[in-house]
Amino acid sequence: MLYGKLSELSEKEIQFLIERGGELSSVNDIVSSILGDVRTEGDMALRKYTQHFDGTSIDAIEVPLEEIEKAYNTIDKELIEHLEIAASNIRKFHEAQIPKMMWSMQLAPGIELGQKITALASVGAYVPGGRASYPSTALMTVIPAKVAGVRNVVMCTPPGPDGKVNPLTLAAAKIAGADHVYRVGGVQAIGAMAFGTDSVMKVDKIVGPGNVYVTVAKMQIRDMAEIDFPAGPSEVLIIADESAHPAMVAADMIAQAEHDPHAISVLVTTSEKLASRVKEEVLEQAKSTTRGEIVSSSLNNAAILIADTIDQCIDISNSFAPEHLEIMTKNDDMVLGKIEHAGSIFVGSYAPVSVGDYASGTNHVLPTAGYARIHSGLNIMHFLKISSIQRISKEGLATVRDTVISLAEKEGLQAHADAIRIRFSDPG
């Protein structure tokens, strides 16, 4: 764990923290090879790599409806209710994001401009498995797509050692409204959705988080399918002052650390006392976590940094561009107003990342590794596309006739100019 005053850290140490994510390039060749096999071998490659990486053989790649129904019916009813509550909140939040689907304006007499928004035809949702099941990610990826009006939403998720998908993940897929569920994960799942196979539907866009291999796979198939953004190992940055509770801050760092050995937890604070107490709490709380080995590895990536001013904390956060940002300060609104880059922002001591991960309604599929500088977290617009519209009369065209002809001829595109002139020539 990196610990110390920002003023005493070397520029190299700070840059290493900010420029995390360099491991992506190290797996390019492996990912490319797997994708190539999936493209040429289809289902045979999916079965081969599932056996290799997941240690299980699969026959039927698509999970039948009967298996999904059985899973739903075997889950504890109280847990189903909690999934329904989370799903309802996620649905309400994303419904509030829906833009006006068509509008128009009169630019000038005879010139009416506007736009029409339509949903993508098909979307693939990747739901990780492996170390844990993530029914919450099924809700977070499938529900917004369905709210947007996507007709075909398919889901890929790794099978367990028995060749079956975790029943809780299947129940969440049913609640979310997935049209098809496939028991395949990793790079091979991304390839299957991008290229299509005999069993897996080819989609227009792939969304969802994953490990470094899944992230690189998404980046490599963009000539075949669009993606949301790179979403790899999870991370949190916490801005706190002396008003923050050390145990709460430490708990949130540990919660982030238990995701993955490559997860990153960072505290930037103006209080040396808080920093010291949080470090003690992190080390103490880590002893009792159920995912101790993962937490221990992840904390090697953690940092507790002491800044001179709150503005310095904000500057570090904006340079880091965290996936998750927590603000625990006396003047939360001031800090919030100065934040420029963050995937999802949690304001106040009672807004931990955990609540956004599951039930508040905001989306937990977010850009990592600094990509929050240029990407938004998963939202309704990821599933929509915009077409511009122009409705122009002869009168309206006349007002821009000379401009179009002049510019077209200047660019050497005579036919473009003639397409305007012919509309004002004698019809005979």
PDB file of N, CA, C and O in Angstrom, residues 261-309:
ATOM      1  N   PRO A 261      -8.008  -9.125  -7.512  1.00  0.00           N
ATOM      2  CA  PRO A 261      -6.634  -8.833  -7.080  1.00  0.00           C
ATOM      3  C   PRO A 261      -6.058  -7.572  -7.718  1.00  0.00           C
ATOM      4  O   PRO A 261      -5.123  -6.970  -7.193  1.00  0.00           O
ATOM      5  N   HIS A 262      -6.643  -7.163  -8.865  1.00  0.00           N
ATOM      6  CA  HIS A 262      -6.154  -5.970  -9.550  1.00  0.00           C
ATOM      7  C   HIS A 262      -6.973  -4.724  -9.220  1.00  0.00           C
ATOM      8  O   HIS A 262      -6.704  -3.650  -9.773  1.00  0.00           O
ATOM      9  N   ALA A 263      -7.972  -4.848  -8.352  1.00  0.00           N
ATOM     10  CA  ALA A 263      -8.787  -3.690  -7.978  1.00  0.00           C
ATOM     11  C   ALA A 263      -7.920  -2.650  -7.267  1.00  0.00           C
ATOM     12  O   ALA A 263      -6.897  -2.969  -6.657  1.00  0.00           O
ATOM     13  N   ILE A 264      -8.359  -1.394  -7.340  1.00  0.00           N
ATOM     14  CA  ILE A 264      -7.572  -0.291  -6.774  1.00  0.00           C
ATOM     15  C   ILE A 264      -8.444   0.532  -5.826  1.00  0.00           C
ATOM     16  O   ILE A 264      -9.552   0.940  -6.185  1.00  0.00           O
ATOM     17  N   SER A 265      -7.920   0.780  -4.627  1.00  0.00           N
ATOM     18  CA  SER A 265      -8.613   1.601  -3.628  1.00  0.00           C
ATOM     19  C   SER A 265      -7.688   2.746  -3.222  1.00  0.00           C
ATOM     20  O   SER A 265      -6.559   2.503  -2.793  1.00  0.00           O
ATOM     21  N   VAL A 266      -8.181   3.974  -3.355  1.00  0.00           N
ATOM     22  CA  VAL A 266      -7.349   5.144  -3.065  1.00  0.00           C
ATOM     23  C   VAL A 266      -8.099   6.104  -2.144  1.00  0.00           C
ATOM     24  O   VAL A 266      -9.271   6.412  -2.373  1.00  0.00           O
ATOM     25  N   LEU A 267      -7.420   6.560  -1.107  1.00  0.00           N
ATOM     26  CA  LEU A 267      -7.935   7.636  -0.254  1.00  0.00           C
ATOM     27  C   LEU A 267      -7.030   8.846  -0.427  1.00  0.00           C
ATOM     28  O   LEU A 267      -5.805   8.733  -0.335  1.00  0.00           O
ATOM     29  N   VAL A 268      -7.643  10.008  -0.692  1.00  0.00           N
ATOM     30  CA  VAL A 268      -6.909  11.266  -0.716  1.00  0.00           C
ATOM     31  C   VAL A 268      -7.560  12.167   0.326  1.00  0.00           C
ATOM     32  O   VAL A 268      -8.753  12.457   0.244  1.00  0.00           O
ATOM     33  N   THR A 269      -6.785  12.593   1.312  1.00  0.00           N
ATOM     34  CA  THR A 269      -7.354  13.336   2.434  1.00  0.00           C
ATOM     35  C   THR A 269      -6.456  14.494   2.860  1.00  0.00           C
ATOM     36  O   THR A 269      -5.237  14.478   2.617  1.00  0.00           O
ATOM     37  N   THR A 270      -7.056  15.474   3.470  1.00  0.00           N
ATOM     38  CA  THR A 270      -6.311  16.611   4.029  1.00  0.00           C
ATOM     39  C   THR A 270      -5.917  16.356   5.476  1.00  0.00           C
ATOM     40  O   THR A 270      -5.233  17.179   6.079  1.00  0.00           O
ATOM     41  N   SER A 271      -6.357  15.237   6.036  1.00  0.00           N
ATOM     42  CA  SER A 271      -6.146  14.961   7.460  1.00  0.00           C
ATOM     43  C   SER A 271      -5.134  13.830   7.668  1.00  0.00           C
ATOM     44  O   SER A 271      -5.398  12.679   7.310  1.00  0.00           O
ATOM     45  N   GLU A 272      -3.992  14.159   8.284  1.00  0.00           N
ATOM     46  CA  GLU A 272      -3.009  13.119   8.612  1.00  0.00           C
ATOM     47  C   GLU A 272      -3.586  12.135   9.621  1.00  0.00           C
ATOM     48  O   GLU A 272      -3.312  10.929   9.556  1.00  0.00           O
ATOM     49  N   LYS A 273      -4.370  12.658  10.563  1.00  0.00           N
ATOM     50  CA  LYS A 273      -4.970  11.803  11.579  1.00  0.00           C
ATOM     51  C   LYS A 273      -5.909  10.784  10.937  1.00  0.00           C
ATOM     52  O   LYS A 273      -5.871   9.583  11.267  1.00  0.00           O
ATOM     53  N   LEU A 274      -6.748  11.255  10.021  1.00  0.00           N
ATOM     54  CA  LEU A 274      -7.669  10.336   9.331  1.00  0.00           C
ATOM     55  C   LEU A 274      -6.883   9.297   8.536  1.00  0.00           C
ATOM     56  O   LEU A 274      -7.202   8.105   8.573  1.00  0.00           O
ATOM     57  N   ALA A 275      -5.857   9.746   7.829  1.00  0.00           N
ATOM     58  CA  ALA A 275      -5.061   8.828   7.023  1.00  0.00           C
ATOM     59  C   ALA A 275      -4.481   7.708   7.878  1.00  0.00           C
ATOM     60  O   ALA A 275      -4.547   6.525   7.511  1.00  0.00           O
ATOM     61  N   SER A 276      -3.926   8.080   9.019  1.00  0.00           N
ATOM     62  CA  SER A 276      -3.306   7.090   9.912  1.00  0.00           C
ATOM     63  C   SER A 276      -4.334   6.103  10.442  1.00  0.00           C
ATOM     64  O   SER A 276      -4.105   4.885  10.457  1.00  0.00           O
ATOM     65  N   ARG A 277      -5.481   6.615  10.846  1.00  0.00           N
ATOM     66  CA  ARG A 277      -6.515   5.750  11.414  1.00  0.00           C
ATOM     67  C   ARG A 277      -7.136   4.856  10.346  1.00  0.00           C
ATOM     68  O   ARG A 277      -7.480   3.698  10.619  1.00  0.00           O
ATOM     69  N   VAL A 278      -7.285   5.380   9.131  1.00  0.00           N
ATOM     70  CA  VAL A 278      -7.829   4.558   8.038  1.00  0.00           C
ATOM     71  C   VAL A 278      -6.865   3.423   7.716  1.00  0.00           C
ATOM     72  O   VAL A 278      -7.284   2.271   7.511  1.00  0.00           O
ATOM     73  N   LYS A 279      -5.577   3.704   7.689  1.00  0.00           N
ATOM     74  CA  LYS A 279      -4.600   2.648   7.429  1.00  0.00           C
ATOM     75  C   LYS A 279      -4.716   1.539   8.462  1.00  0.00           C
ATOM     76  O   LYS A 279      -4.720   0.343   8.122  1.00  0.00           O
ATOM     77  N   GLU A 280      -4.828   1.922   9.735  1.00  0.00           N
ATOM     78  CA  GLU A 280      -4.980   0.933  10.803  1.00  0.00           C
ATOM     79  C   GLU A 280      -6.253   0.119  10.614  1.00  0.00           C
ATOM     80  O   GLU A 280      -6.259  -1.113  10.773  1.00  0.00           O
ATOM     81  N   GLU A 281      -7.349   0.821  10.269  1.00  0.00           N
ATOM     82  CA  GLU A 281      -8.638   0.148  10.083  1.00  0.00           C
ATOM     83  C   GLU A 281      -8.601  -0.808   8.887  1.00  0.00           C
ATOM     84  O   GLU A 281      -9.152  -1.903   8.946  1.00  0.00           O
ATOM     85  N   VAL A 282      -7.974  -0.386   7.800  1.00  0.00           N
ATOM     86  CA  VAL A 282      -7.888  -1.235   6.610  1.00  0.00           C
ATOM     87  C   VAL A 282      -7.175  -2.536   6.945  1.00  0.00           C
ATOM     88  O   VAL A 282      -7.651  -3.642   6.610  1.00  0.00           O
ATOM     89  N   LEU A 283      -6.044  -2.427   7.616  1.00  0.00           N
ATOM     90  CA  LEU A 283      -5.274  -3.623   7.957  1.00  0.00           C
ATOM     91  C   LEU A 283      -6.041  -4.519   8.922  1.00  0.00           C
ATOM     92  O   LEU A 283      -5.979  -5.757   8.830  1.00  0.00           O
ATOM     93  N   GLU A 284      -6.791  -3.919   9.837  1.00  0.00           N
ATOM     94  CA  GLU A 284      -7.570  -4.691  10.810  1.00  0.00           C
ATOM     95  C   GLU A 284      -8.770  -5.351  10.142  1.00  0.00           C
ATOM     96  O   GLU A 284      -9.029  -6.542  10.343  1.00  0.00           O
ATOM     97  N   GLN A 285      -9.522  -4.581   9.345  1.00  0.00           N
ATOM     98  CA  GLN A 285     -10.709  -5.132   8.693  1.00  0.00           C
ATOM     99  C   GLN A 285     -10.343  -6.217   7.673  1.00  0.00           C
ATOM    100  O   GLN A 285     -11.108  -7.157   7.450  1.00  0.00           O
ATOM    101  N   ALA A 286      -9.177  -6.085   7.069  1.00  0.00           N
ATOM    102  CA  ALA A 286      -8.747  -7.069   6.074  1.00  0.00           C
ATOM    103  C   ALA A 286      -8.582  -8.456   6.678  1.00  0.00           C
ATOM    104  O   ALA A 286      -8.727  -9.468   5.977  1.00  0.00           O
ATOM    105  N   LYS A 287      -8.309  -8.510   7.978  1.00  0.00           N
ATOM    106  CA  LYS A 287      -8.095  -9.796   8.648  1.00  0.00           C
ATOM    107  C   LYS A 287      -9.367 -10.647   8.691  1.00  0.00           C
ATOM    108  O   LYS A 287      -9.299 -11.869   8.717  1.00  0.00           O
ATOM    109  N   SER A 288     -10.521  -9.990   8.717  1.00  0.00           N
ATOM    110  CA  SER A 288     -11.772 -10.725   8.905  1.00  0.00           C
ATOM    111  C   SER A 288     -12.601 -10.882   7.635  1.00  0.00           C
ATOM    112  O   SER A 288     -13.681 -11.455   7.659  1.00  0.00           O
ATOM    113  N   THR A 289     -12.106 -10.366   6.513  1.00  0.00           N
ATOM    114  CA  THR A 289     -12.877 -10.484   5.278  1.00  0.00           C
ATOM    115  C   THR A 289     -12.874 -11.928   4.781  1.00  0.00           C
ATOM    116  O   THR A 289     -11.899 -12.668   4.963  1.00  0.00           O
ATOM    117  N   THR A 290     -13.959 -12.334   4.154  1.00  0.00           N
ATOM    118  CA  THR A 290     -14.080 -13.719   3.675  1.00  0.00           C
ATOM    119  C   THR A 290     -13.259 -13.969   2.412  1.00  0.00           C
ATOM    120  O   THR A 290     -12.988 -15.108   2.080  1.00  0.00           O
ATOM    121  N   ARG A 291     -12.893 -12.905   1.709  1.00  0.00           N
ATOM    122  CA  ARG A 291     -12.092 -13.046   0.486  1.00  0.00           C
ATOM    123  C   ARG A 291     -10.689 -12.502   0.748  1.00  0.00           C
ATOM    124  O   ARG A 291     -10.163 -11.658   0.017  1.00  0.00           O
ATOM    125  N   GLY A 292     -10.093 -13.023   1.834  1.00  0.00           N
ATOM    126  CA  GLY A 292      -8.843 -12.490   2.338  1.00  0.00           C
ATOM    127  C   GLY A 292      -7.701 -12.477   1.340  1.00  0.00           C
ATOM    128  O   GLY A 292      -6.940 -11.505   1.263  1.00  0.00           O
ATOM    129  N   GLU A 293      -7.557 -13.562   0.563  1.00  0.00           N
ATOM    130  CA  GLU A 293      -6.435 -13.638  -0.373  1.00  0.00           C
ATOM    131  C   GLU A 293      -6.553 -12.574  -1.458  1.00  0.00           C
ATOM    132  O   GLU A 293      -5.577 -11.920  -1.831  1.00  0.00           O
ATOM    133  N   ILE A 294      -7.787 -12.395  -1.966  1.00  0.00           N
ATOM    134  CA  ILE A 294      -8.019 -11.387  -3.005  1.00  0.00           C
ATOM    135  C   ILE A 294      -7.786  -9.999  -2.432  1.00  0.00           C
ATOM    136  O   ILE A 294      -7.122  -9.151  -3.049  1.00  0.00           O
ATOM    137  N   VAL A 295      -8.318  -9.730  -1.236  1.00  0.00           N
ATOM    138  CA  VAL A 295      -8.157  -8.421  -0.599  1.00  0.00           C
ATOM    139  C   VAL A 295      -6.684  -8.117  -0.364  1.00  0.00           C
ATOM    140  O   VAL A 295      -6.202  -7.005  -0.629  1.00  0.00           O
ATOM    141  N   SER A 296      -5.949  -9.106   0.113  1.00  0.00           N
ATOM    142  CA  SER A 296      -4.530  -8.911   0.381  1.00  0.00           C
ATOM    143  C   SER A 296      -3.774  -8.520  -0.882  1.00  0.00           C
ATOM    144  O   SER A 296      -2.947  -7.593  -0.875  1.00  0.00           O
ATOM    145  N   SER A 297      -4.066  -9.197  -1.984  1.00  0.00           N
ATOM    146  CA  SER A 297      -3.413  -8.863  -3.255  1.00  0.00           C
ATOM    147  C   SER A 297      -3.812  -7.476  -3.741  1.00  0.00           C
ATOM    148  O   SER A 297      -2.980  -6.690  -4.194  1.00  0.00           O
ATOM    149  N   SER A 298      -5.100  -7.187  -3.629  1.00  0.00           N
ATOM    150  CA  SER A 298      -5.608  -5.898  -4.095  1.00  0.00           C
ATOM    151  C   SER A 298      -5.018  -4.730  -3.313  1.00  0.00           C
ATOM    152  O   SER A 298      -4.734  -3.668  -3.878  1.00  0.00           O
ATOM    153  N   LEU A 299      -4.825  -4.908  -2.014  1.00  0.00           N
ATOM    154  CA  LEU A 299      -4.308  -3.812  -1.191  1.00  0.00           C
ATOM    155  C   LEU A 299      -2.873  -3.433  -1.562  1.00  0.00           C
ATOM    156  O   LEU A 299      -2.395  -2.350  -1.188  1.00  0.00           O
ATOM    157  N   ASN A 300      -2.202  -4.297  -2.304  1.00  0.00           N
ATOM    158  CA  ASN A 300      -0.883  -3.921  -2.828  1.00  0.00           C
ATOM    159  C   ASN A 300      -1.000  -2.773  -3.829  1.00  0.00           C
ATOM    160  O   ASN A 300      -0.030  -2.058  -4.084  1.00  0.00           O
ATOM    161  N   ASN A 301      -2.212  -2.624  -4.403  1.00  0.00           N
ATOM    162  CA  ASN A 301      -2.454  -1.547  -5.369  1.00  0.00           C
ATOM    163  C   ASN A 301      -3.044  -0.306  -4.704  1.00  0.00           C
ATOM    164  O   ASN A 301      -3.250   0.704  -5.374  1.00  0.00           O
ATOM    165  N   ALA A 302      -3.336  -0.392  -3.407  1.00  0.00           N
ATOM    166  CA  ALA A 302      -4.034   0.691  -2.709  1.00  0.00           C
ATOM    167  C   ALA A 302      -3.090   1.841  -2.377  1.00  0.00           C
ATOM    168  O   ALA A 302      -1.867   1.699  -2.375  1.00  0.00           O
ATOM    169  N   ALA A 303      -3.696   2.984  -2.075  1.00  0.00           N
ATOM    170  CA  ALA A 303      -2.906   4.157  -1.695  1.00  0.00           C
ATOM    171  C   ALA A 303      -3.687   5.016  -0.715  1.00  0.00           C
ATOM    172  O   ALA A 303      -4.915   5.168  -0.847  1.00  0.00           O
ATOM    173  N   ILE A 304      -2.989   5.555   0.250  1.00  0.00           N
ATOM    174  CA  ILE A 304      -3.544   6.561   1.167  1.00  0.00           C
ATOM    175  C   ILE A 304      -2.637   7.770   1.064  1.00  0.00           C
ATOM    176  O   ILE A 304      -1.463   7.716   1.451  1.00  0.00           O
ATOM    177  N   LEU A 305      -3.169   8.842   0.500  1.00  0.00           N
ATOM    178  CA  LEU A 305      -2.379  10.023   0.190  1.00  0.00           C
ATOM    179  C   LEU A 305      -2.846  11.215   1.015  1.00  0.00           C
ATOM    180  O   LEU A 305      -4.053  11.451   1.156  1.00  0.00           O
ATOM    181  N   ILE A 306      -1.911  11.971   1.528  1.00  0.00           N
ATOM    182  CA  ILE A 306      -2.230  13.139   2.358  1.00  0.00           C
ATOM    183  C   ILE A 306      -1.914  14.396   1.562  1.00  0.00           C
ATOM    184  O   ILE A 306      -0.766  14.619   1.153  1.00  0.00           O
ATOM    185  N   ALA A 307      -2.947  15.213   1.337  1.00  0.00           N
ATOM    186  CA  ALA A 307      -2.803  16.441   0.560  1.00  0.00           C
ATOM    187  C   ALA A 307      -2.758  17.651   1.483  1.00  0.00           C
ATOM    188  O   ALA A 307      -3.207  17.594   2.633  1.00  0.00           O
ATOM    189  N   ASP A 308      -2.252  18.758   0.960  1.00  0.00           N
ATOM    190  CA  ASP A 308      -2.186  19.994   1.755  1.00  0.00           C
ATOM    191  C   ASP A 308      -3.532  20.704   1.800  1.00  0.00           C
ATOM    192  O   ASP A 308      -3.876  21.335   2.801  1.00  0.00           O
ATOM    193  N   THR A 309      -4.292  20.600   0.705  1.00  0.00           N
ATOM    194  CA  THR A 309      -5.576  21.300   0.611  1.00  0.00           C
ATOM    195  C   THR A 309      -6.608  20.402  -0.038  1.00  0.00           C
ATOM    196  O   THR A 309      -6.275  19.419  -0.719  1.00  0.00           O
TER     197      THR A 309
END
